[in-house]
Amino acid sequence: MNLFNMLKKKEQALASLTLQSSANLKNHLDFNDLCDSLRLAMHEQGIFPKAGVRVKAHSIQFYSVADGHANNGFIDMVLRIGTGRSAEMKENTGKVLMSRLELKVEKLLRTGFLALALEIVEIDPEMSWKINPIHKRLSENQ
């Protein structure tokens, strides 16, 4: 068996949340705090292993939104998860993540210039490869 086949898994524990946001938000939000808050919300669901959770944010420098107004902004979230979770689990996770995000951007939402979105995508385990020794390290430290 070669390394390529060894890395292929049938069960995926990964939960990777990626935020893309308009660059005009960088002076209005603490994205480190937002990422930490969303990471903790994912842990609180009890359906993702601690070592499998990742939250990352990318600022998009070039964009055009709606009517083109310079104050228009967005935060677009995509949560990629492994298979095996019920529709109810995924729906609850989506609601929790959106609620947490809404709390963090409450003032900006009231301006009428901010759009939020979340999509949850299941990863096909046949087309996904990972190496993650963090799982082992965390289980040894418990």
N, CA and C atoms as an extended XYZ file, in Angstrom:
426
Properties=species:S:1:pos:R:3:atomname:S:1:resname:S:1:resid:I:1 pbc="F F F"
N         0.861       -1.187        0.000 N   MET     1
C         0.000        0.000        0.000 CA  MET     1
C         0.898        1.238        0.000 C   MET     1
N         0.646        2.151       -0.898 N   ASN     2
C         1.472        3.358       -0.943 CA  ASN     2
C         0.905        4.433       -0.020 C   ASN     2
N         1.708        5.455        0.232 N   LEU     3
C         1.328        6.532        1.147 CA  LEU     3
C         0.035        7.205        0.697 C   LEU     3
N        -0.133        7.368       -0.600 N   PHE     4
C        -1.337        8.013       -1.133 CA  PHE     4
C        -2.594        7.290       -0.664 C   PHE     4
N        -2.615        5.982       -0.749 N   ASN     5
C        -3.789        5.212       -0.330 CA  ASN     5
C        -3.942        5.180        1.179 C   ASN     5
N        -2.840        5.225        1.914 N   MET     6
C        -2.908        5.196        3.371 CA  MET     6
C        -3.574        6.452        3.917 C   MET     6
N        -3.419        7.565        3.226 N   LEU     7
C        -3.958        8.818        3.704 CA  LEU     7
C        -5.449        8.956        3.449 C   LEU     7
N        -5.976        8.160        2.560 N   LYS     8
C        -7.399        8.240        2.233 CA  LYS     8
C        -8.197        7.630        3.386 C   LYS     8
N        -9.197        8.352        3.859 N   LYS     9
C       -10.008        7.892        4.984 CA  LYS     9
C       -11.447        7.718        4.551 C   LYS     9
N       -12.129        6.799        5.191 N   LYS    10
C       -13.555        6.609        4.940 CA  LYS    10
C       -14.382        7.523        5.841 C   LYS    10
N       -13.880        7.856        7.012 N   GLU    11
C       -14.612        8.689        7.962 CA  GLU    11
C       -13.868       10.003        8.134 C   GLU    11
N       -14.576       11.103        8.059 N   GLN    12
C       -13.948       12.409        8.134 CA  GLN    12
C       -14.373       13.141        9.397 C   GLN    12
N       -13.408       13.517       10.212 N   ALA    13
C       -13.715       14.238       11.447 CA  ALA    13
C       -13.597       15.748       11.262 C   ALA    13
N       -13.003       16.159       10.194 N   LEU    14
C       -12.700       17.565        9.940 CA  LEU    14
C       -13.926       18.470       10.030 C   LEU    14
N       -13.703       19.649       10.577 N   ALA    15
C       -14.696       20.720       10.550 CA  ALA    15
C       -13.919       22.010       10.309 C   ALA    15
N       -13.944       22.473        9.093 N   SER    16
C       -13.153       23.632        8.702 CA  SER    16
C       -14.073       24.763        8.262 C   SER    16
N       -14.061       25.844        9.051 N   LEU    17
C       -14.882       27.016        8.759 CA  LEU    17
C       -13.989       28.092        8.159 C   LEU    17
N       -14.346       28.530        6.964 N   THR    18
C       -13.592       29.582        6.278 CA  THR    18
C       -14.486       30.799        6.125 C   THR    18
N       -13.976       31.929        6.553 N   LEU    19
C       -14.682       33.197        6.400 CA  LEU    19
C       -13.978       34.006        5.330 C   LEU    19
N       -14.751       34.530        4.409 N   GLN    20
C       -14.260       35.527        3.468 CA  GLN    20
C       -15.025       36.792        3.785 C   GLN    20
N       -14.289       37.884        3.914 N   SER    21
C       -14.947       39.147        4.248 CA  SER    21
C       -14.398       40.273        3.389 C   SER    21
N       -15.247       41.250        3.176 N   SER    22
C       -14.815       42.421        2.430 CA  SER    22
C       -13.775       43.185        3.245 C   SER    22
N       -12.783       43.694        2.559 N   ALA    23
C       -11.666       44.377        3.223 CA  ALA    23
C       -12.105       45.594        4.028 C   ALA    23
N       -13.250       46.177        3.698 N   ASN    24
C       -13.699       47.367        4.424 CA  ASN    24
C       -14.143       47.049        5.859 C   ASN    24
N       -14.156       45.781        6.251 N   LEU    25
C       -14.541       45.405        7.614 CA  LEU    25
C       -13.356       45.293        8.566 C   LEU    25
N       -12.143       45.278        8.037 N   LYS    26
C       -10.975       44.995        8.887 CA  LYS    26
C       -10.785       46.002       10.017 C   LYS    26
N       -11.218       47.234        9.844 N   ASN    27
C       -11.076       48.230       10.908 CA  ASN    27
C       -12.281       48.268       11.852 C   ASN    27
N       -13.288       47.438       11.563 N   HIS    28
C       -14.509       47.441       12.362 CA  HIS    28
C       -14.690       46.178       13.196 C   HIS    28
N       -13.927       45.137       12.887 N   LEU    29
C       -14.076       43.862       13.584 CA  LEU    29
C       -12.724       43.314       14.003 C   LEU    29
N       -12.710       42.615       15.130 N   ASP    30
C       -11.530       41.876       15.565 CA  ASP    30
C       -11.685       40.450       15.043 C   ASP    30
N       -11.042       40.156       13.935 N   PHE    31
C       -11.228       38.859       13.293 CA  PHE    31
C       -10.604       37.719       14.094 C   PHE    31
N        -9.567       37.974       14.875 N   ASN    32
C        -9.045       36.923       15.762 CA  ASN    32
C       -10.098       36.539       16.793 C   ASN    32
N       -10.742       37.532       17.377 N   ASP    33
C       -11.801       37.274       18.349 CA  ASP    33
C       -12.980       36.554       17.686 C   ASP    33
N       -13.344       36.978       16.507 N   LEU    34
C       -14.443       36.346       15.789 CA  LEU    34
C       -14.123       34.877       15.502 C   LEU    34
N       -12.914       34.599       15.032 N   CYS    35
C       -12.513       33.209       14.760 CA  CYS    35
C       -12.543       32.376       16.036 C   CYS    35
N       -12.027       32.917       17.140 N   ASP    36
C       -12.060       32.188       18.416 CA  ASP    36
C       -13.493       31.907       18.848 C   ASP    36
N       -14.362       32.890       18.719 N   SER    37
C       -15.752       32.734       19.120 CA  SER    37
C       -16.442       31.643       18.299 C   SER    37
N       -16.199       31.631       17.001 N   LEU    38
C       -16.805       30.629       16.133 CA  LEU    38
C       -16.210       29.244       16.386 C   LEU    38
N       -14.915       29.178       16.680 N   ARG    39
C       -14.270       27.902       17.018 CA  ARG    39
C       -14.905       27.325       18.278 C   ARG    39
N       -15.082       28.162       19.292 N   LEU    40
C       -15.704       27.694       20.531 CA  LEU    40
C       -17.144       27.252       20.297 C   LEU    40
N       -17.863       27.962       19.441 N   ALA    41
C       -19.236       27.564       19.111 CA  ALA    41
C       -19.252       26.184       18.464 C   ALA    41
N       -18.260       25.904       17.623 N   MET    42
C       -18.182       24.587       17.000 CA  MET    42
C       -17.894       23.513       18.045 C   MET    42
N       -16.976       23.799       18.968 N   HIS    43
C       -16.689       22.844       20.045 CA  HIS    43
C       -17.930       22.571       20.889 C   HIS    43
N       -18.704       23.613       21.163 N   GLU    44
C       -19.890       23.485       22.010 CA  GLU    44
C       -20.944       22.567       21.403 C   GLU    44
N       -20.901       22.356       20.098 N   GLN    45
C       -21.882       21.474       19.456 CA  GLN    45
C       -21.679       20.013       19.850 C   GLN    45
N       -20.451       19.653       20.240 N   GLY    46
C       -20.168       18.287       20.655 CA  GLY    46
C       -20.163       17.271       19.532 C   GLY    46
N       -20.088       17.729       18.303 N   ILE    47
C       -20.101       16.793       17.162 CA  ILE    47
C       -18.815       16.850       16.339 C   ILE    47
N       -17.891       17.713       16.748 N   PHE    48
C       -16.619       17.836       16.045 CA  PHE    48
C       -15.489       17.558       17.024 C   PHE    48
N       -14.511       16.739       16.643 N   PRO    49
C       -13.374       16.525       17.537 CA  PRO    49
C       -12.539       17.801       17.644 C   PRO    49
N       -12.057       18.068       18.830 N   LYS    50
C       -11.307       19.309       19.083 CA  LYS    50
C       -10.174       19.508       18.067 C   LYS    50
N        -9.425       18.461       17.800 N   ALA    51
C        -8.271       18.588       16.897 CA  ALA    51
C        -8.676       18.765       15.442 C   ALA    51
N        -9.927       18.509       15.113 N   GLY    52
C       -10.370       18.625       13.733 CA  GLY    52
C       -10.959       19.971       13.380 C   GLY    52
N       -11.117       20.850       14.367 N   VAL    53
C       -11.767       22.146       14.134 CA  VAL    53
C       -10.749       23.201       13.710 C   VAL    53
N       -11.075       23.888       12.631 N   ARG    54
C       -10.254       25.003       12.155 CA  ARG    54
C       -11.187       26.150       11.759 C   ARG    54
N       -10.778       27.354       12.109 N   VAL    55
C       -11.517       28.538       11.680 CA  VAL    55
C       -10.490       29.520       11.139 C   VAL    55
N       -10.710       29.968        9.928 N   LYS    56
C        -9.769       30.903        9.307 CA  LYS    56
C       -10.542       31.974        8.568 C   LYS    56
N        -9.955       33.151        8.515 N   ALA    57
C       -10.610       34.285        7.865 CA  ALA    57
C        -9.685       34.893        6.818 C   ALA    57
N       -10.274       35.249        5.711 N   HIS    58
C        -9.547       35.881        4.612 CA  HIS    58
C       -10.242       37.197        4.265 C   HIS    58
N        -9.458       38.228        4.164 N   SER    59
C        -9.977       39.522        3.745 CA  SER    59
C        -9.878       39.610        2.222 C   SER    59
N       -10.979       39.948        1.597 N   ILE    60
C       -11.019       40.066        0.140 CA  ILE    60
C       -10.833       41.530       -0.236 C   ILE    60
N        -9.726       41.805       -0.888 N   GLN    61
C        -9.347       43.173       -1.228 CA  GLN    61
C       -10.202       43.763       -2.350 C   GLN    61
N       -10.503       42.947       -3.334 N   PHE    62
C       -11.227       43.441       -4.503 CA  PHE    62
C       -12.590       42.762       -4.572 C   PHE    62
N       -13.653       43.545       -4.614 N   TYR    63
C       -15.014       43.008       -4.621 CA  TYR    63
C       -15.968       44.109       -5.068 C   TYR    63
N       -17.171       43.695       -5.421 N   SER    64
C       -18.244       44.621       -5.728 CA  SER    64
C       -19.529       43.985       -5.209 C   SER    64
N       -20.295       44.729       -4.420 N   VAL    65
C       -21.472       44.173       -3.760 CA  VAL    65
C       -22.710       45.004       -4.098 C   VAL    65
N       -23.785       44.308       -4.445 N   ALA    66
C       -25.122       44.885       -4.627 CA  ALA    66
C       -25.111       46.115       -5.536 C   ALA    66
N       -25.373       47.293       -4.968 N   ASP    67
C       -25.454       48.517       -5.761 CA  ASP    67
C       -24.101       49.189       -5.956 C   ASP    67
N       -23.035       48.550       -5.461 N   GLY    68
C       -21.698       49.110       -5.631 CA  GLY    68
C       -21.319       50.165       -4.613 C   GLY    68
N       -22.175       50.433       -3.639 N   HIS    69
C       -21.885       51.426       -2.601 CA  HIS    69
C       -20.605       51.030       -1.868 C   HIS    69
N       -19.728       51.994       -1.619 N   ALA    70
C       -18.429       51.734       -0.986 CA  ALA    70
C       -18.551       51.151        0.425 C   ALA    70
N       -19.668       51.414        1.098 N   ASN    71
C       -19.846       50.879        2.454 CA  ASN    71
C       -20.386       49.457        2.494 C   ASN    71
N       -20.828       48.942        1.358 N   ASN    72
C       -21.325       47.564        1.334 CA  ASN    72
C       -20.209       46.616        1.758 C   ASN    72
N       -20.569       45.647        2.564 N   GLY    73
C       -19.597       44.658        3.013 CA  GLY    73
C       -20.255       43.302        3.148 C   GLY    73
N       -19.428       42.292        3.364 N   PHE    74
C       -19.959       40.937        3.484 CA  PHE    74
C       -19.040       40.081        4.338 C   PHE    74
N       -19.645       39.075        4.925 N   ILE    75
C       -18.918       37.958        5.530 CA  ILE    75
C       -19.603       36.706        5.006 C   ILE    75
N       -18.858       35.934        4.268 N   ASP    76
C       -19.350       34.710        3.660 CA  ASP    76
C       -18.627       33.550        4.329 C   ASP    76
N       -19.379       32.660        4.980 N   MET    77
C       -18.778       31.528        5.682 CA  MET    77
C       -19.112       30.227        4.959 C   MET    77
N       -18.120       29.354        4.871 N   VAL    78
C       -18.316       28.004        4.349 CA  VAL    78
C       -17.754       27.042        5.384 C   VAL    78
N       -18.614       26.153        5.866 N   LEU    79
C       -18.203       25.122        6.814 CA  LEU    79
C       -18.115       23.804        6.066 C   LEU    79
N       -16.902       23.283        5.957 N   ARG    80
C       -16.671       21.979        5.322 CA  ARG    80
C       -16.577       20.948        6.434 C   ARG    80
N       -17.426       19.930        6.370 N   ILE    81
C       -17.438       18.905        7.416 CA  ILE    81
C       -17.397       17.512        6.807 C   ILE    81
N       -16.933       16.569        7.616 N   GLY    82
C       -16.961       15.173        7.210 CA  GLY    82
C       -18.382       14.644        7.226 C   GLY    82
N       -18.586       13.538        6.564 N   THR    83
C       -19.908       12.920        6.496 CA  THR    83
C       -20.273       12.264        7.824 C   THR    83
N       -21.539       11.920        7.942 N   GLY    84
C       -21.971       11.149        9.090 CA  GLY    84
C       -22.761       11.910       10.134 C   GLY    84
N       -23.011       13.177        9.913 N   ARG    85
C       -23.800       13.947       10.862 CA  ARG    85
C       -25.210       14.125       10.310 C   ARG    85
N       -26.186       14.065       11.183 N   SER    86
C       -27.581       14.157       10.747 CA  SER    86
C       -27.898       15.566       10.235 C   SER    86
N       -28.996       15.654        9.489 N   ALA    87
C       -29.456       16.956        9.005 CA  ALA    87
C       -29.743       17.877       10.186 C   ALA    87
N       -30.296       17.327       11.259 N   GLU    88
C       -30.592       18.141       12.445 CA  GLU    88
C       -29.312       18.694       13.067 C   GLU    88
N       -28.269       17.877       13.150 N   MET    89
C       -26.982       18.342       13.699 CA  MET    89
C       -26.412       19.467       12.845 C   MET    89
N       -26.470       19.293       11.536 N   LYS    90
C       -25.935       20.314       10.633 CA  LYS    90
C       -26.755       21.601       10.720 C   LYS    90
N       -28.070       21.461       10.781 N   GLU    91
C       -28.928       22.636       10.883 CA  GLU    91
C       -28.680       23.381       12.195 C   GLU    91
N       -28.583       22.657       13.289 N   ASN    92
C       -28.308       23.286       14.582 CA  ASN    92
C       -26.964       24.005       14.570 C   ASN    92
N       -25.962       23.363       13.994 N   THR    93
C       -24.642       23.989       13.892 CA  THR    93
C       -24.719       25.273       13.081 C   THR    93
N       -25.421       25.233       11.963 N   GLY    94
C       -25.583       26.430       11.134 CA  GLY    94
C       -26.260       27.557       11.893 C   GLY    94
N       -27.306       27.235       12.629 N   LYS    95
C       -28.012       28.254       13.401 CA  LYS    95
C       -27.127       28.853       14.487 C   LYS    95
N       -26.357       28.003       15.157 N   VAL    96
C       -25.469       28.488       16.220 CA  VAL    96
C       -24.387       29.394       15.639 C   VAL    96
N       -23.781       28.985       14.533 N   LEU    97
C       -22.722       29.797       13.929 CA  LEU    97
C       -23.264       31.140       13.439 C   LEU    97
N       -24.420       31.137       12.798 N   MET    98
C       -24.995       32.404       12.334 CA  MET    98
C       -25.366       33.301       13.511 C   MET    98
N       -25.911       32.720       14.569 N   SER    99
C       -26.260       33.521       15.757 CA  SER    99
C       -25.026       34.150       16.375 C   SER    99
N       -23.958       33.369       16.477 N   ARG   100
C       -22.715       33.876       17.063 CA  ARG   100
C       -22.160       35.001       16.207 C   ARG   100
N       -22.192       34.819       14.895 N   LEU   101
C       -21.710       35.853       13.984 CA  LEU   101
C       -22.572       37.111       14.096 C   LEU   101
N       -23.883       36.939       14.110 N   GLU   102
C       -24.784       38.096       14.216 CA  GLU   102
C       -24.515       38.903       15.476 C   GLU   102
N       -24.254       38.233       16.584 N   LEU   103
C       -23.938       38.949       17.828 CA  LEU   103
C       -22.675       39.783       17.685 C   LEU   103
N       -21.690       39.240       16.993 N   LYS   104
C       -20.404       39.936       16.844 CA  LYS   104
C       -20.496       41.133       15.898 C   LYS   104
N       -21.453       41.108       14.982 N   VAL   105
C       -21.544       42.187       13.981 CA  VAL   105
C       -22.848       42.968       14.102 C   VAL   105
N       -23.478       42.885       15.252 N   GLU   106
C       -24.794       43.490       15.471 CA  GLU   106
C       -24.866       44.955       15.026 C   GLU   106
N       -23.897       45.755       15.441 N   LYS   107
C       -23.908       47.186       15.079 CA  LYS   107
C       -23.772       47.379       13.577 C   LYS   107
N       -22.900       46.601       12.962 N   LEU   108
C       -22.704       46.720       11.513 CA  LEU   108
C       -23.953       46.298       10.741 C   LEU   108
N       -24.650       45.292       11.229 N   LEU   109
C       -25.877       44.852       10.558 CA  LEU   109
C       -26.925       45.955       10.535 C   LEU   109
N       -26.988       46.720       11.613 N   ARG   110
C       -27.989       47.789       11.691 CA  ARG   110
C       -27.745       48.901       10.676 C   ARG   110
N       -26.546       48.995       10.127 N   THR   111
C       -26.266       50.031        9.133 CA  THR   111
C       -26.937       49.745        7.797 C   THR   111
N       -27.278       48.478        7.555 N   GLY   112
C       -27.887       48.108        6.281 CA  GLY   112
C       -26.882       47.888        5.166 C   GLY   112
N       -25.600       47.854        5.512 N   PHE   113
C       -24.558       47.693        4.494 CA  PHE   113
C       -23.842       46.348        4.564 C   PHE   113
N       -24.232       45.470        5.489 N   LEU   114
C       -23.507       44.212        5.685 CA  LEU   114
C       -24.397       43.021        5.340 C   LEU   114
N       -23.849       42.104        4.547 N   ALA   115
C       -24.539       40.860        4.200 CA  ALA   115
C       -23.778       39.684        4.809 C   ALA   115
N       -24.519       38.725        5.367 N   LEU   116
C       -23.925       37.534        5.975 CA  LEU   116
C       -24.440       36.297        5.249 C   LEU   116
N       -23.587       35.294        5.144 N   ALA   117
C       -24.003       34.038        4.526 CA  ALA   117
C       -23.215       32.884        5.146 C   ALA   117
N       -23.851       31.725        5.181 N   LEU   118
C       -23.213       30.487        5.633 CA  LEU   118
C       -23.699       29.343        4.767 C   LEU   118
N       -22.770       28.513        4.339 N   GLU   119
C       -23.091       27.289        3.618 CA  GLU   119
C       -22.343       26.157        4.295 C   GLU   119
N       -23.021       25.031        4.492 N   ILE   120
C       -22.377       23.840        5.062 CA  ILE   120
C       -22.232       22.823        3.942 C   ILE   120
N       -21.005       22.343        3.758 N   VAL   121
C       -20.677       21.419        2.683 CA  VAL   121
C       -20.080       20.152        3.285 C   VAL   121
N       -20.611       19.002        2.884 N   GLU   122
C       -20.037       17.731        3.328 CA  GLU   122
C       -18.930       17.309        2.373 C   GLU   122
N       -17.849       16.876        2.951 N   ILE   123
C       -16.681       16.456        2.179 CA  ILE   123
C       -16.848       14.988        1.772 C   ILE   123
N       -16.637       14.697        0.520 N   ASP   124
C       -16.655       13.323        0.034 CA  ASP   124
C       -15.401       12.623        0.552 C   ASP   124
N       -15.544       11.620        1.426 N   PRO   125
C       -14.363       10.986        2.021 CA  PRO   125
C       -13.470       10.282        1.001 C   PRO   125
N       -14.021        9.922       -0.137 N   GLU   126
C       -13.209        9.270       -1.169 CA  GLU   126
C       -12.282       10.254       -1.877 C   GLU   126
N       -12.575       11.529       -1.757 N   MET   127
C       -11.788       12.553       -2.443 CA  MET   127
C       -11.103       13.498       -1.463 C   MET   127
N       -10.754       13.002       -0.284 N   SER   128
C       -10.160       13.847        0.741 CA  SER   128
C        -9.022       13.113        1.439 C   SER   128
N        -7.892       13.793        1.583 N   TRP   129
C        -6.722       13.217        2.235 CA  TRP   129
C        -6.218       14.180        3.287 C   TRP   129
N        -5.817       13.630        4.438 N   LYS   130
C        -5.347       14.482        5.533 CA  LYS   130
C        -4.244       13.800        6.317 C   LYS   130
N        -3.379       14.609        6.902 N   ILE   131
C        -2.396       14.166        7.884 CA  ILE   131
C        -2.532       15.129        9.051 C   ILE   131
N        -2.852       14.605       10.238 N   ASN   132
C        -3.077       15.486       11.383 CA  ASN   132
C        -2.629       14.820       12.679 C   ASN   132
N        -1.385       15.039       13.090 N   PRO   133
C        -0.919       14.472       14.358 CA  PRO   133
C        -1.470       15.205       15.583 C   PRO   133
N        -2.224       16.274       15.377 N   ILE   134
C        -2.792       17.017       16.505 CA  ILE   134
C        -3.776       16.131       17.275 C   ILE   134
N        -4.523       15.279       16.562 N   HIS   135
C        -5.448       14.364       17.239 CA  HIS   135
C        -4.711       13.535       18.289 C   HIS   135
N        -3.597       12.942       17.888 N   LYS   136
C        -2.822       12.091       18.793 CA  LYS   136
C        -2.288       12.901       19.982 C   LYS   136
N        -1.735       14.081       19.689 N   ARG   137
C        -1.178       14.903       20.764 CA  ARG   137
C        -2.240       15.284       21.763 C   ARG   137
N        -3.411       15.684       21.296 N   LEU   138
C        -4.476       16.075       22.213 CA  LEU   138
C        -4.999       14.899       23.038 C   LEU   138
N        -5.093       13.716       22.421 N   SER   139
C        -5.586       12.556       23.166 CA  SER   139
C        -4.575       12.105       24.211 C   SER   139
N        -3.297       12.302       23.960 N   GLU   140
C        -2.259       11.942       24.921 CA  GLU   140
C        -2.226       12.919       26.093 C   GLU   140
N        -2.658       14.160       25.877 N   ASN   141
C        -2.622       15.180       26.932 CA  ASN   141
C        -3.877       15.220       27.778 C   ASN   141
N        -4.827       14.356       27.501 N   GLN   142
C        -6.083       14.381       28.283 CA  GLN   142
C        -5.999       13.506       29.502 C   GLN   142
